[in-house]
Amino acid sequence: MTTEPAPATQAYLSGLFSLEGRVAVVTGGSSGIGRAIADALARAGASVVVMARGEDRLSATVEELTAEGRRAAWVGADLSTREGVRTAAERAVEAFGEPDILVNSAGINVRPPMDELTEDVWDVTMAVNLEAPFLLGQRFGPGMAERGYGRILHISSQQAHRAFVQSGAYGASKGALESLARSQAEAWSPRGVTCNVLVPGFVMTPLNARLSADPERVAALAARTMIGRNGLAEDFAGAAVFLAGPASGYITGQSVFVDGGLSVH
């Protein structure tokens, strides 16, 4: 038997977690962790703009959200160039106005052995994983601060903190991304904009397709957690809604590990 929450309970939870009236931009929002976060923010009441490459997946994502009565739009974006980032940012604003929430989930995960790491791979990794979040923050962060409310959320990696599975340029980019979040927090949190990071463990997403294809490696990574399994994209929904909403207003500059205890086991 289930019962509906009492009105007072609903009002209390809404005051903590509701995103009604907010606008969110989610990069990488058509697959994996970004897709799960876009869905969660929309279900919590935000109008969501999904930004990524691949129009088919983008349109399918938005169709699913709008079919559920959510407000959603998509923007095709090449986040590997500065012009691509700037163009996508302006197009994103056209849907629902200036965002209150920015989630940087788009990423590139090309990790050759270090002695085979080329400058081209280094450059594109830094462009997508670090420079795009910086440019989007520069575009949207000051406006959030001027309005007195904002939430910036980055998706990082275990490789920002420890070296394994050939961290290479990917690990370096994610370490820098966490430093960027702290710099953004220092700049804008006094004016109501929190900046935080979610740090996944191993999550079965398209970004990790190479490792996912190795059953022994997948099992070994699961054994390193305290929960006893690898992550799923939907494991990030609650943390994202919390860090995007009013309840997290005194949390900023933090790296929050959503990893089943992998990082402390």
Tab-separated table of N, CA and C in Angstrom, residues 11-112:
chain	number	residue	atom	x	y	z
A	11	ALA	N	5.480	20.231	0.295
A	11	ALA	CA	5.980	21.605	0.260
A	11	ALA	C	7.420	21.672	0.749
A	12	TYR	N	7.728	20.904	1.797
A	12	TYR	CA	9.091	20.902	2.329
A	12	TYR	C	10.075	20.348	1.302
A	13	LEU	N	9.736	19.208	0.698
A	13	LEU	CA	10.624	18.592	-0.289
A	13	LEU	C	10.754	19.475	-1.527
A	14	SER	N	9.668	20.125	-1.903
A	14	SER	CA	9.722	21.022	-3.052
A	14	SER	C	10.663	22.186	-2.786
A	15	GLY	N	10.610	22.713	-1.572
A	15	GLY	CA	11.493	23.818	-1.227
A	15	GLY	C	12.960	23.442	-1.276
A	16	LEU	N	13.253	22.183	-1.016
A	16	LEU	CA	14.636	21.712	-1.044
A	16	LEU	C	15.114	21.348	-2.443
A	17	PHE	N	14.238	20.692	-3.219
A	17	PHE	CA	14.712	20.023	-4.425
A	17	PHE	C	14.038	20.436	-5.739
A	18	SER	N	12.943	21.165	-5.671
A	18	SER	CA	12.240	21.489	-6.916
A	18	SER	C	13.072	22.408	-7.803
A	19	LEU	N	13.030	22.139	-9.095
A	19	LEU	CA	13.700	22.979	-10.085
A	19	LEU	C	12.688	23.696	-10.976
A	20	GLU	N	11.467	23.799	-10.530
A	20	GLU	CA	10.442	24.508	-11.282
A	20	GLU	C	10.883	25.942	-11.559
A	21	GLY	N	10.722	26.365	-12.793
A	21	GLY	CA	11.086	27.716	-13.180
A	21	GLY	C	12.541	27.883	-13.547
A	22	ARG	N	13.347	26.841	-13.386
A	22	ARG	CA	14.763	26.912	-13.719
A	22	ARG	C	15.017	26.398	-15.133
A	23	VAL	N	16.098	26.876	-15.712
A	23	VAL	CA	16.518	26.443	-17.041
A	23	VAL	C	17.889	25.784	-16.915
A	24	ALA	N	18.031	24.606	-17.518
A	24	ALA	CA	19.289	23.866	-17.439
A	24	ALA	C	19.826	23.586	-18.835
A	25	VAL	N	21.134	23.690	-18.979
A	25	VAL	CA	21.841	23.256	-20.186
A	25	VAL	C	22.713	22.074	-19.793
A	26	VAL	N	22.558	20.961	-20.514
A	26	VAL	CA	23.310	19.748	-20.204
A	26	VAL	C	24.090	19.332	-21.447
A	27	THR	N	25.412	19.439	-21.393
A	27	THR	CA	26.203	18.963	-22.517
A	27	THR	C	26.370	17.449	-22.396
A	28	GLY	N	26.493	16.790	-23.536
A	28	GLY	CA	26.555	15.331	-23.510
A	28	GLY	C	25.262	14.720	-23.006
A	29	GLY	N	24.165	15.439	-23.174
A	29	GLY	CA	22.910	15.036	-22.560
A	29	GLY	C	22.081	14.042	-23.335
A	30	SER	N	22.631	13.488	-24.416
A	30	SER	CA	21.856	12.527	-25.201
A	30	SER	C	22.283	11.089	-24.962
A	31	SER	N	23.261	10.864	-24.063
A	31	SER	CA	23.664	9.488	-23.769
A	31	SER	C	24.354	9.431	-22.415
A	32	GLY	N	24.419	8.236	-21.861
A	32	GLY	CA	25.176	7.995	-20.646
A	32	GLY	C	24.743	8.817	-19.454
A	33	ILE	N	25.723	9.258	-18.675
A	33	ILE	CA	25.447	10.015	-17.456
A	33	ILE	C	24.734	11.320	-17.774
A	34	GLY	N	25.136	12.004	-18.833
A	34	GLY	CA	24.476	13.253	-19.202
A	34	GLY	C	23.007	13.061	-19.507
A	35	ARG	N	22.686	11.965	-20.176
A	35	ARG	CA	21.269	11.666	-20.499
A	35	ARG	C	20.474	11.441	-19.229
A	36	ALA	N	21.026	10.693	-18.292
A	36	ALA	CA	20.339	10.439	-17.032
A	36	ALA	C	20.133	11.725	-16.244
A	37	ILE	N	21.131	12.611	-16.259
A	37	ILE	CA	21.011	13.870	-15.542
A	37	ILE	C	19.985	14.783	-16.208
A	38	ALA	N	19.995	14.844	-17.532
A	38	ALA	CA	19.001	15.656	-18.237
A	38	ALA	C	17.592	15.205	-17.882
A	39	ASP	N	17.382	13.900	-17.852
A	39	ASP	CA	16.075	13.350	-17.497
A	39	ASP	C	15.703	13.726	-16.067
A	40	ALA	N	16.661	13.601	-15.149
A	40	ALA	CA	16.382	13.897	-13.749
A	40	ALA	C	16.042	15.368	-13.531
A	41	LEU	N	16.803	16.261	-14.161
A	41	LEU	CA	16.532	17.692	-14.002
A	41	LEU	C	15.170	18.056	-14.582
A	42	ALA	N	14.831	17.453	-15.714
A	42	ALA	CA	13.524	17.722	-16.316
A	42	ALA	C	12.400	17.214	-15.419
A	43	ARG	N	12.568	16.032	-14.856
A	43	ARG	CA	11.545	15.484	-13.957
A	43	ARG	C	11.399	16.315	-12.692
A	44	ALA	N	12.490	16.980	-12.287
A	44	ALA	CA	12.435	17.844	-11.108
A	44	ALA	C	11.851	19.217	-11.417
A	45	GLY	N	11.527	19.458	-12.688
A	45	GLY	CA	10.826	20.686	-13.041
A	45	GLY	C	11.562	21.647	-13.933
A	46	ALA	N	12.835	21.408	-14.208
A	46	ALA	CA	13.598	22.343	-15.031
A	46	ALA	C	13.247	22.216	-16.504
A	47	SER	N	13.369	23.308	-17.229
A	47	SER	CA	13.358	23.276	-18.691
A	47	SER	C	14.781	22.969	-19.132
A	48	VAL	N	14.960	21.912	-19.918
A	48	VAL	CA	16.287	21.380	-20.181
A	48	VAL	C	16.642	21.513	-21.660
A	49	VAL	N	17.823	22.046	-21.918
A	49	VAL	CA	18.398	22.077	-23.255
A	49	VAL	C	19.529	21.062	-23.296
A	50	VAL	N	19.383	20.075	-24.162
A	50	VAL	CA	20.375	19.018	-24.305
A	50	VAL	C	21.316	19.401	-25.443
A	51	MET	N	22.615	19.366	-25.169
A	51	MET	CA	23.612	19.805	-26.135
A	51	MET	C	24.599	18.666	-26.377
A	52	ALA	N	24.742	18.257	-27.635
A	52	ALA	CA	25.653	17.157	-27.951
A	52	ALA	C	25.798	17.063	-29.457
A	53	ARG	N	26.596	16.094	-29.891
A	53	ARG	CA	26.683	15.750	-31.311
A	53	ARG	C	25.709	14.604	-31.579
A	54	GLY	N	25.263	14.490	-32.821
A	54	GLY	CA	24.387	13.382	-33.189
A	54	GLY	C	22.923	13.747	-33.082
A	55	GLU	N	22.368	14.253	-34.174
A	55	GLU	CA	20.997	14.758	-34.133
A	55	GLU	C	19.981	13.669	-33.838
A	56	ASP	N	20.224	12.451	-34.288
A	56	ASP	CA	19.258	11.380	-34.051
A	56	ASP	C	19.076	11.123	-32.563
A	57	ARG	N	20.183	10.994	-31.838
A	57	ARG	CA	20.079	10.746	-30.398
A	57	ARG	C	19.525	11.957	-29.662
A	58	LEU	N	19.906	13.152	-30.114
A	58	LEU	CA	19.377	14.363	-29.492
A	58	LEU	C	17.863	14.455	-29.645
A	59	SER	N	17.381	14.273	-30.856
A	59	SER	CA	15.940	14.390	-31.083
A	59	SER	C	15.184	13.294	-30.351
A	60	ALA	N	15.756	12.078	-30.289
A	60	ALA	CA	15.103	10.993	-29.572
A	60	ALA	C	15.014	11.300	-28.079
A	61	THR	N	16.078	11.873	-27.532
A	61	THR	CA	16.081	12.243	-26.121
A	61	THR	C	15.002	13.269	-25.823
A	62	VAL	N	14.928	14.295	-26.645
A	62	VAL	CA	13.944	15.356	-26.406
A	62	VAL	C	12.530	14.847	-26.640
A	63	GLU	N	12.340	13.988	-27.613
A	63	GLU	CA	11.008	13.409	-27.836
A	63	GLU	C	10.538	12.619	-26.622
A	64	GLU	N	11.443	11.868	-26.018
A	64	GLU	CA	11.077	11.110	-24.823
A	64	GLU	C	10.696	12.043	-23.678
A	65	LEU	N	11.457	13.092	-23.498
A	65	LEU	CA	11.167	14.020	-22.405
A	65	LEU	C	9.856	14.760	-22.629
A	66	THR	N	9.646	15.254	-23.833
A	66	THR	CA	8.415	15.999	-24.094
A	66	THR	C	7.192	15.087	-24.058
A	67	ALA	N	7.352	13.821	-24.426
A	67	ALA	CA	6.238	12.875	-24.352
A	67	ALA	C	5.787	12.662	-22.909
A	68	GLU	N	6.703	12.887	-21.966
A	68	GLU	CA	6.374	12.773	-20.548
A	68	GLU	C	5.879	14.089	-19.963
A	69	GLY	N	5.699	15.088	-20.830
A	69	GLY	CA	5.208	16.378	-20.366
A	69	GLY	C	6.280	17.320	-19.874
A	70	ARG	N	7.562	17.003	-20.170
A	70	ARG	CA	8.657	17.874	-19.743
A	70	ARG	C	8.941	18.926	-20.811
A	71	ARG	N	9.602	19.988	-20.396
A	71	ARG	CA	10.030	21.016	-21.341
A	71	ARG	C	11.471	20.749	-21.722
A	72	ALA	N	11.708	20.503	-22.990
A	72	ALA	CA	13.058	20.141	-23.424
A	72	ALA	C	13.292	20.594	-24.855
A	73	ALA	N	14.538	20.864	-25.164
A	73	ALA	CA	14.961	21.249	-26.509
A	73	ALA	C	16.371	20.718	-26.704
A	74	TRP	N	16.822	20.684	-27.950
A	74	TRP	CA	18.176	20.197	-28.193
A	74	TRP	C	18.936	21.138	-29.118
A	75	VAL	N	20.249	21.081	-28.969
A	75	VAL	CA	21.168	21.869	-29.785
A	75	VAL	C	22.302	20.955	-30.227
A	76	GLY	N	22.481	20.821	-31.525
A	76	GLY	CA	23.626	20.097	-32.034
A	76	GLY	C	24.882	20.930	-31.839
A	77	ALA	N	25.950	20.297	-31.364
A	77	ALA	CA	27.128	21.085	-30.998
A	77	ALA	C	28.413	20.326	-31.286
A	78	ASP	N	29.376	21.033	-31.800
A	78	ASP	CA	30.747	20.540	-31.903
A	78	ASP	C	31.542	21.266	-30.828
A	79	LEU	N	31.771	20.591	-29.712
A	79	LEU	CA	32.432	21.212	-28.575
A	79	LEU	C	33.950	21.114	-28.646
A	80	SER	N	34.466	20.669	-29.791
A	80	SER	CA	35.911	20.543	-29.938
A	80	SER	C	36.567	21.820	-30.465
A	81	THR	N	35.747	22.824	-30.815
A	81	THR	CA	36.281	24.094	-31.287
A	81	THR	C	35.647	25.240	-30.494
A	82	ARG	N	36.380	26.318	-30.353
A	82	ARG	CA	35.846	27.469	-29.633
A	82	ARG	C	34.629	28.044	-30.330
A	83	GLU	N	34.679	28.115	-31.645
A	83	GLU	CA	33.529	28.650	-32.378
A	83	GLU	C	32.314	27.746	-32.218
A	84	GLY	N	32.552	26.435	-32.217
A	84	GLY	CA	31.449	25.504	-32.020
A	84	GLY	C	30.802	25.672	-30.660
A	85	VAL	N	31.605	25.873	-29.637
A	85	VAL	CA	31.076	26.076	-28.288
A	85	VAL	C	30.268	27.373	-28.221
A	86	ARG	N	30.823	28.436	-28.770
A	86	ARG	CA	30.132	29.733	-28.705
A	86	ARG	C	28.811	29.696	-29.471
A	87	THR	N	28.829	29.083	-30.626
A	87	THR	CA	27.603	28.986	-31.415
A	87	THR	C	26.544	28.180	-30.673
A	88	ALA	N	26.950	27.052	-30.099
A	88	ALA	CA	26.004	26.212	-29.370
A	88	ALA	C	25.433	26.935	-28.160
A	89	ALA	N	26.250	27.710	-27.470
A	89	ALA	CA	25.780	28.447	-26.293
A	89	ALA	C	24.681	29.433	-26.657
A	90	GLU	N	24.873	30.162	-27.748
A	90	GLU	CA	23.857	31.137	-28.151
A	90	GLU	C	22.586	30.461	-28.629
A	91	ARG	N	22.728	29.340	-29.293
A	91	ARG	CA	21.541	28.598	-29.726
A	91	ARG	C	20.786	28.024	-28.533
A	92	ALA	N	21.514	27.629	-27.501
A	92	ALA	CA	20.861	27.080	-26.316
A	92	ALA	C	19.963	28.100	-25.641
A	93	VAL	N	20.389	29.350	-25.634
A	93	VAL	CA	19.621	30.404	-24.979
A	93	VAL	C	18.299	30.663	-25.709
A	94	GLU	N	18.267	30.386	-26.997
A	94	GLU	CA	17.064	30.653	-27.778
A	94	GLU	C	15.864	29.826	-27.323
A	95	ALA	N	16.100	28.678	-26.727
A	95	ALA	CA	14.998	27.774	-26.369
A	95	ALA	C	14.172	28.289	-25.193
A	96	PHE	N	14.833	28.543	-24.053
A	96	PHE	CA	14.104	28.910	-22.831
A	96	PHE	C	14.699	30.117	-22.111
A	97	GLY	N	15.696	30.755	-22.713
A	97	GLY	CA	16.344	31.887	-22.069
A	97	GLY	C	17.645	31.490	-21.404
A	98	GLU	N	18.228	32.432	-20.680
A	98	GLU	CA	19.513	32.197	-20.023
A	98	GLU	C	19.382	31.094	-18.974
A	99	PRO	N	20.368	30.204	-18.895
A	99	PRO	CA	20.257	29.092	-17.955
A	99	PRO	C	20.609	29.471	-16.526
A	100	ASP	N	19.997	28.731	-15.601
A	100	ASP	CA	20.335	28.811	-14.189
A	100	ASP	C	21.267	27.671	-13.792
A	101	ILE	N	21.283	26.628	-14.611
A	101	ILE	CA	22.030	25.409	-14.312
A	101	ILE	C	22.826	25.025	-15.550
A	102	LEU	N	24.115	24.742	-15.362
A	102	LEU	CA	24.965	24.256	-16.435
A	102	LEU	C	25.606	22.954	-15.986
A	103	VAL	N	25.378	21.893	-16.759
A	103	VAL	CA	25.990	20.595	-16.475
A	103	VAL	C	26.928	20.255	-17.628
A	104	ASN	N	28.194	20.098	-17.321
A	104	ASN	CA	29.192	19.741	-18.333
A	104	ASN	C	29.480	18.249	-18.237
A	105	SER	N	28.775	17.478	-19.064
A	105	SER	CA	28.944	16.028	-19.058
A	105	SER	C	29.594	15.518	-20.337
A	106	ALA	N	29.618	16.315	-21.388
A	106	ALA	CA	30.236	15.876	-22.640
A	106	ALA	C	31.715	15.597	-22.416
A	107	GLY	N	32.196	14.519	-23.014
A	107	GLY	CA	33.599	14.194	-22.842
A	107	GLY	C	34.110	13.315	-23.962
A	108	ILE	N	35.410	13.332	-24.116
A	108	ILE	CA	36.068	12.456	-25.075
A	108	ILE	C	37.080	11.610	-24.312
A	109	ASN	N	37.086	10.312	-24.620
A	109	ASN	CA	37.872	9.364	-23.840
A	109	ASN	C	38.755	8.541	-24.778
A	110	VAL	N	39.809	9.175	-25.299
A	110	VAL	CA	40.777	8.497	-26.160
A	110	VAL	C	42.052	8.349	-25.354
A	111	ARG	N	42.392	7.139	-24.995
A	111	ARG	CA	43.504	6.950	-24.060
A	111	ARG	C	44.502	5.929	-24.598
A	112	PRO	N	45.295	6.322	-25.560
A	112	PRO	CA	46.369	5.434	-26.002
A	112	PRO	C	47.456	5.361	-24.931
